[in-house]
Structures are given as structure tokens and as C-alpha cells.
Backbone as JSON Lines, residues from 0, in Angstrom:
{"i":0,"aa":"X","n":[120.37,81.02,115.13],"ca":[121.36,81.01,116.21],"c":[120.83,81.79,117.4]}
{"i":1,"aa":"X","n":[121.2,81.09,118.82],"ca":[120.7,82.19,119.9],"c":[121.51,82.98,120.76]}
{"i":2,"aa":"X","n":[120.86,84.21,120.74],"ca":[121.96,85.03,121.15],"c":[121.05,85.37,122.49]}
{"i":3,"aa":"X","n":[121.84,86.07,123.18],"ca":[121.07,86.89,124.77],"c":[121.05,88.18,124.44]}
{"i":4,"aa":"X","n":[119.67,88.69,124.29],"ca":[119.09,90.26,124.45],"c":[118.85,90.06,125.8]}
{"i":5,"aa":"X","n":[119.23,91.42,126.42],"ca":[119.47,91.75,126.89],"c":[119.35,90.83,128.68]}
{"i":6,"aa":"X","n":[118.3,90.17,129.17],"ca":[118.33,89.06,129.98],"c":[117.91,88.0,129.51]}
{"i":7,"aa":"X","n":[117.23,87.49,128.26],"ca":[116.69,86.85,127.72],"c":[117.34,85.94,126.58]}
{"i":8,"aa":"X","n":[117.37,84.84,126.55],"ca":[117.97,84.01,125.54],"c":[116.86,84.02,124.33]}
{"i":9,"aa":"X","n":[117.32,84.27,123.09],"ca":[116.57,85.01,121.94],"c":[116.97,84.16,120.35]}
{"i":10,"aa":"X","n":[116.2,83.89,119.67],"ca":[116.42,83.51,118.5],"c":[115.55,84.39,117.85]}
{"i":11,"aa":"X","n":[116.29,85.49,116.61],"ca":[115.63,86.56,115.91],"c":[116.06,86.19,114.27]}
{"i":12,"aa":"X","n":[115.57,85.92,113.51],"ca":[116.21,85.68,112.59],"c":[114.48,86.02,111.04]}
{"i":13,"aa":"X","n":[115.78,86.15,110.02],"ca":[115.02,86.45,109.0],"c":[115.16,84.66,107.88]}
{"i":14,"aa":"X","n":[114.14,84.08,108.12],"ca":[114.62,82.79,107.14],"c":[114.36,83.05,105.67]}
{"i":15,"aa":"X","n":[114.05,84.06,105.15],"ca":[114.52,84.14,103.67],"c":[112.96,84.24,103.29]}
{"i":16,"aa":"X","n":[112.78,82.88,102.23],"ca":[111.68,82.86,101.45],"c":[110.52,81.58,102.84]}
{"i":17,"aa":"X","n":[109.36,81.52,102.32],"ca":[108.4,81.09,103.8],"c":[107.48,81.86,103.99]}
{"i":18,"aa":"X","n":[106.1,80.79,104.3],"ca":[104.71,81.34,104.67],"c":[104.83,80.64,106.45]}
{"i":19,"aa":"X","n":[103.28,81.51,106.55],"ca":[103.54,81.31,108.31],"c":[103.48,79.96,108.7]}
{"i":20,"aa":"X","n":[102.95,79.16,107.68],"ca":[102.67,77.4,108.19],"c":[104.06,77.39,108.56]}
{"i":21,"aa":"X","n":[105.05,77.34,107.38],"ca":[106.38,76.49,107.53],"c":[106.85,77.55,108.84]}
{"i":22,"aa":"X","n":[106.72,78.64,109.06],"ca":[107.49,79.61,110.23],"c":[107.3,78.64,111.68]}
{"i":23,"aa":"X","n":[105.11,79.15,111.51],"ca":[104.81,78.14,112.96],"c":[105.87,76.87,113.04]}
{"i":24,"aa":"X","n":[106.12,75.97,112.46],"ca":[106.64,74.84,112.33],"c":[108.05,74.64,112.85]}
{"i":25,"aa":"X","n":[108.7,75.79,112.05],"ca":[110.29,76.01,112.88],"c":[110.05,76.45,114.35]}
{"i":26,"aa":"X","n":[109.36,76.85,114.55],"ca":[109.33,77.9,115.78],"c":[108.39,76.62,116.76]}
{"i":27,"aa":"X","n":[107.62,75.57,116.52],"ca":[107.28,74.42,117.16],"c":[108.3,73.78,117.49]}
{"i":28,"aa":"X","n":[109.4,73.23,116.08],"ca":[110.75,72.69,116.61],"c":[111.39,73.39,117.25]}
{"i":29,"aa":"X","n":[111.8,74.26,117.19],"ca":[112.46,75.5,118.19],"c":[112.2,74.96,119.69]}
{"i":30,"aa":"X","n":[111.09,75.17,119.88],"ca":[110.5,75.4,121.17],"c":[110.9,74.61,122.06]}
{"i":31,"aa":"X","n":[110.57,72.96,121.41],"ca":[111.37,71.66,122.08],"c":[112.24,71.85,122.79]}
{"i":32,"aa":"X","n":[113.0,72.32,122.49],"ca":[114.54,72.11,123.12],"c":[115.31,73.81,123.87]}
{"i":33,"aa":"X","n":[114.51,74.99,123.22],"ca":[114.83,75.55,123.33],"c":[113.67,76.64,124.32]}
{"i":34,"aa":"X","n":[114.66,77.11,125.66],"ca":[113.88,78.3,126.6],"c":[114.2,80.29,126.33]}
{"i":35,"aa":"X","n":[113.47,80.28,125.34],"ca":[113.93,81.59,125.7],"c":[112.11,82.22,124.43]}
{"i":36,"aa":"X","n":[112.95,83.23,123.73],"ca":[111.73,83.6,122.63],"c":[112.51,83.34,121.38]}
{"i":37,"aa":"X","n":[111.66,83.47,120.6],"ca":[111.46,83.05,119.11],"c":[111.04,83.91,118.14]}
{"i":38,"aa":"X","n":[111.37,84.46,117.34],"ca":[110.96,85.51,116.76],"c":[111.49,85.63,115.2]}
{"i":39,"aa":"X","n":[110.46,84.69,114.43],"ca":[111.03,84.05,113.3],"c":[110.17,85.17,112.05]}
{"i":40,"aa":"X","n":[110.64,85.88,111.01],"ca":[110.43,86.26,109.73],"c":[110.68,85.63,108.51]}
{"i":41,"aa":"X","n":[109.41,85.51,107.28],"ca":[109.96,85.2,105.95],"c":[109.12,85.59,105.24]}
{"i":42,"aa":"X","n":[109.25,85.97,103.97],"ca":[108.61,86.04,102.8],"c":[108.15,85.19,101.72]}
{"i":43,"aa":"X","n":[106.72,85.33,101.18],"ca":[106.28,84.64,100.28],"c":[105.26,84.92,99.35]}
{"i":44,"aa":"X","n":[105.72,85.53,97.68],"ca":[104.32,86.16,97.27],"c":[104.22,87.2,97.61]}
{"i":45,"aa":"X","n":[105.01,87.76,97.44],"ca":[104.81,89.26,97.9],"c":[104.51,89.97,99.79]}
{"i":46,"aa":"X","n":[104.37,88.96,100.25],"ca":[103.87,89.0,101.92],"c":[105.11,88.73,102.94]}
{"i":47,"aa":"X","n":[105.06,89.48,103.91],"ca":[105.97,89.15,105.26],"c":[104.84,88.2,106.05]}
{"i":48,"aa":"X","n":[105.45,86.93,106.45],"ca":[104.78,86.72,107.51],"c":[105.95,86.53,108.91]}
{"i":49,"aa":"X","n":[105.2,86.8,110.29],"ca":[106.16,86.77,110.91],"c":[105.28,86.04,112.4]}
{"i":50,"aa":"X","n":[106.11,84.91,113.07],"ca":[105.89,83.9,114.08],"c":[106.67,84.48,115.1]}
{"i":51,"aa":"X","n":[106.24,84.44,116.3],"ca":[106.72,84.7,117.94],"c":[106.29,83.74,118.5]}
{"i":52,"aa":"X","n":[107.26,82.82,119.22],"ca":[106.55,81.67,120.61],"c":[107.78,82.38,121.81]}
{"i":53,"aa":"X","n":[107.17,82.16,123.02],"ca":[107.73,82.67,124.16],"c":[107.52,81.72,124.87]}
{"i":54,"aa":"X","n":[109.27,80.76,125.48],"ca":[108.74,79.86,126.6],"c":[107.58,80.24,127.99]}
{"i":55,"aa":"X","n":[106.77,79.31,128.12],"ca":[106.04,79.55,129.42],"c":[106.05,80.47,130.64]}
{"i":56,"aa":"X","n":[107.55,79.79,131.18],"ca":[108.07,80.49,132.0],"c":[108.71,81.74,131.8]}
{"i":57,"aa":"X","n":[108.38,82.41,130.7],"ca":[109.45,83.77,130.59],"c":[108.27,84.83,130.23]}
{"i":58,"aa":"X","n":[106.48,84.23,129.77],"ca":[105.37,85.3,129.51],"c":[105.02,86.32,130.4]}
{"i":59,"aa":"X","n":[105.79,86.05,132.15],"ca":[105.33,87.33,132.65],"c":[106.43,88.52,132.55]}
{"i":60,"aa":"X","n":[107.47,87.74,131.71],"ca":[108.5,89.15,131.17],"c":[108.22,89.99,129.72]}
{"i":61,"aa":"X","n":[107.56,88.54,129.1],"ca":[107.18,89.2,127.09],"c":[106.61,88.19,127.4]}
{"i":62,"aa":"X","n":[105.58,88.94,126.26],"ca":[103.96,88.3,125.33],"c":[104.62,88.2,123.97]}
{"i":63,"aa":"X","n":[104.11,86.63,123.13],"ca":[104.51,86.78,122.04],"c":[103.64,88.06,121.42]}
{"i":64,"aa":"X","n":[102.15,88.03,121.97],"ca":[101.18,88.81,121.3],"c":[101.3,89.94,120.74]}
{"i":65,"aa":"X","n":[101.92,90.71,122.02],"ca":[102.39,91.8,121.97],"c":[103.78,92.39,121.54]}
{"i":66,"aa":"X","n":[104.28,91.39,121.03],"ca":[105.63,91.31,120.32],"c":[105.18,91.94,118.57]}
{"i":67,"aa":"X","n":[104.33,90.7,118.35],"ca":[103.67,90.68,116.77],"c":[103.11,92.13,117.08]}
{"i":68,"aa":"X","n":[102.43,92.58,117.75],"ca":[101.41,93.9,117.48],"c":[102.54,94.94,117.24]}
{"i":69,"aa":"X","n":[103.8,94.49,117.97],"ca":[104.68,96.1,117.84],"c":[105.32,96.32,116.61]}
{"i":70,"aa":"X","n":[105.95,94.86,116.06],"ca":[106.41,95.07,114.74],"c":[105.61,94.39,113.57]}
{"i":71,"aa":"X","n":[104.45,94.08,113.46],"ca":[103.5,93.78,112.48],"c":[103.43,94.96,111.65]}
{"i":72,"aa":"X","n":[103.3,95.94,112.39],"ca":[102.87,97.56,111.2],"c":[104.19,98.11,111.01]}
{"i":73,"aa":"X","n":[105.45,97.62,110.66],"ca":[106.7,97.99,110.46],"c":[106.52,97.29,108.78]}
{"i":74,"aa":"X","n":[106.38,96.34,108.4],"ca":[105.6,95.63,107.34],"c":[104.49,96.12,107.03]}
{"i":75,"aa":"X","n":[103.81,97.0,107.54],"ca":[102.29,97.28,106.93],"c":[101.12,96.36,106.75]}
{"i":76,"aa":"X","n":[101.1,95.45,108.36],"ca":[100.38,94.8,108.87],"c":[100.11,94.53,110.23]}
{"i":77,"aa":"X","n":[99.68,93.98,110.88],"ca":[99.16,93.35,111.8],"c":[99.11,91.87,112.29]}
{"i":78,"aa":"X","n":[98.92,91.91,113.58],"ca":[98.54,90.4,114.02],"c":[98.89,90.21,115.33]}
{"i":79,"aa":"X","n":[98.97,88.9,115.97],"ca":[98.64,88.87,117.78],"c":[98.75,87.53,117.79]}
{"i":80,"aa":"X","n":[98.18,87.22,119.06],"ca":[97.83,85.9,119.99],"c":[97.77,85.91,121.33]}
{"i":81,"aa":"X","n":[98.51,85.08,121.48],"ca":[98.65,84.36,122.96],"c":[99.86,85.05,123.59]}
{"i":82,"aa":"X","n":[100.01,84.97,124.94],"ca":[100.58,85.35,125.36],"c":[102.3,84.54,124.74]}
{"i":83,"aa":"X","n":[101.94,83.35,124.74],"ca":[103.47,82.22,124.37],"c":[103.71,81.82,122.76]}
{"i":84,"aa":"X","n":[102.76,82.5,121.9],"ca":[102.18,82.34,120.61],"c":[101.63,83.41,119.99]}
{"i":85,"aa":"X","n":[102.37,83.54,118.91],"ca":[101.36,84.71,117.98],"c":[101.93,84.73,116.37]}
{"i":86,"aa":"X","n":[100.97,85.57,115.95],"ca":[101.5,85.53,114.55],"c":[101.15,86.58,113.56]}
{"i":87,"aa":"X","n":[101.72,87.13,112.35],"ca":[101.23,88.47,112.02],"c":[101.65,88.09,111.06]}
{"i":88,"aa":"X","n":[101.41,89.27,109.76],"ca":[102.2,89.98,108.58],"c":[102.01,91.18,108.31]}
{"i":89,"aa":"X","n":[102.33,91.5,106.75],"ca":[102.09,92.49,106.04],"c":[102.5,92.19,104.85]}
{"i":90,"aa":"X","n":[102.73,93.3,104.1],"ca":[102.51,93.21,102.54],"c":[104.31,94.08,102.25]}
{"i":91,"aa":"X","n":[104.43,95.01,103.54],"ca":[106.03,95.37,103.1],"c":[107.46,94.83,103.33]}
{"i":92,"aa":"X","n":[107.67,93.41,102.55],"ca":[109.16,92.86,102.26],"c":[110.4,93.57,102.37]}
{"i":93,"aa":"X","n":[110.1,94.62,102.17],"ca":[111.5,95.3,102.37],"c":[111.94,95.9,103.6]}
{"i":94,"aa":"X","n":[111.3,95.86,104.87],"ca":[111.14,96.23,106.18],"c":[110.79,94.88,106.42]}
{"i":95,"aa":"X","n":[111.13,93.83,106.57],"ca":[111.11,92.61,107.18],"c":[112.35,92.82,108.54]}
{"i":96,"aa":"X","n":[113.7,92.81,107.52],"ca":[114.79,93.35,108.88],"c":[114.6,93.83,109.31]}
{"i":97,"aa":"X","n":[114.15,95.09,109.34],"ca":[113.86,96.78,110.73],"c":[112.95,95.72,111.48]}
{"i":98,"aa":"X","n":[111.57,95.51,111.15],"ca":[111.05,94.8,112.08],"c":[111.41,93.51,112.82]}
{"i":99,"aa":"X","n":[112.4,93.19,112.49],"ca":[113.24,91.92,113.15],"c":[113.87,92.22,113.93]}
{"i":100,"aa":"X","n":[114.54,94.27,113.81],"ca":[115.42,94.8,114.52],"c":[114.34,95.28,115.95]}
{"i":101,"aa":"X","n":[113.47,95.72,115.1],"ca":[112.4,95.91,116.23],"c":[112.39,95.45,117.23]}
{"i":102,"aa":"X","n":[112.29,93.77,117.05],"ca":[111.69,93.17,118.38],"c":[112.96,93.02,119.36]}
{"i":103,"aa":"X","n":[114.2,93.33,118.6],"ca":[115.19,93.03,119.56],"c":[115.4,93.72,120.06]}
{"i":104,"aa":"X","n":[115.36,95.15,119.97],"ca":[115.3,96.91,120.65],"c":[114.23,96.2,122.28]}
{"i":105,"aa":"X","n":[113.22,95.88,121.53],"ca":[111.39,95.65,122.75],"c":[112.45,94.83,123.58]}
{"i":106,"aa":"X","n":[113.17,93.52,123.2],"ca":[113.54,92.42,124.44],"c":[114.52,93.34,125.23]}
{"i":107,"aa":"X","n":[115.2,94.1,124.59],"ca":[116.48,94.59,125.55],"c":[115.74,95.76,126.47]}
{"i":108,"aa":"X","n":[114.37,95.68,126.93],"ca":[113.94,96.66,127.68],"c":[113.76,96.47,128.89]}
């Protein structure tokens, strides 16, 4: 569901169980139709993985890249990209939410 942080129209969500293929994938359909950021979490196997896409027009406000770098080590991992694209994990499942809470603290800045 999308909500507005703070100027930004935002989809933050935790989808449950999921590796980053199926994440990228929601967050490709996402994108279609939808202008704002993306900031999709799930677990699989013991692993968080977590997907950021940022419409075009909104990268000189947020980087997905730099989205993933802030809450990747909230999970006890890492990861990056593109400014409109990125992608990370870690290995700590149980801090999946905080770091979901994370990125929504970063948009409302």
C-alpha cells in the first residue's frame, strides 16, 4: 500500500517469506504504474533480502543506492546500486522491520 513520507509517495513494506529475484520483480511491477520509491523486504533461508527502485524523476531527492547502504547493516549486511535501483541483505531476520522503519525515518528528511 502507498502511503506519503513525508513529500514523497512511498511503498515500504515487509512481504513475508522471498529472495531478491521475486522482490526485484514486485518492485519492476511496482514501478509501471507507480511514481514515487519502493522499498520492498523478505526473507528466505535464513537471509533478509531487501530491493529499493526510485522513480527517475524523484533520484535528485533519494538514491535507491544509498537507501540499501543505510539499512543493509540493520540486518547485518550490505548492498547498493544505482541511483533508481539497488539491492542488499543480511543474515539478521529479526531486524527486517527496524530496517524497513529505517528507510522511512531517511524519506521523511
Amino acid at each position: 500500500k502507498a502511503q506519503n513520507v513525508g513529500s514523497l509517495a512511498a511503498i515500504i513494506e515487509n512481504l513475508g517469506s522471498g529472495d531478491g529475484d521475486y522482490l526485484q520483480s514486485v518492485a519492476d511491477n511496482l514501478k509501471a504504474d507507480f511514481k514515487g520509491v519502493v522499498v520492498l523486504g523478505a526473507t528466505s533461508n535464513g537471509a533478509v533480502a531487501l530491493v529499493a527502485t526510485v522513480s527517475p524523476e524523484l533520484t535528485k531527492q533519494v538514491q535507491a543506492g544509498k537507501l540499501i547502504q543505510a539499512i543493509a547493516p540493520i540486518v547485518g549486511g550490505k548492498g547498493g546500486g544505482r541511483p533508481d535501483n539497488a539491492r542488499g541483505g543480511g543474515k539478521d531476520v529479526s531486524r527486517l522491520d527496524e530496517a524497513l522503519g529505517k528507510a522511512v525515518q531517511l524519506l521523511k528528511k
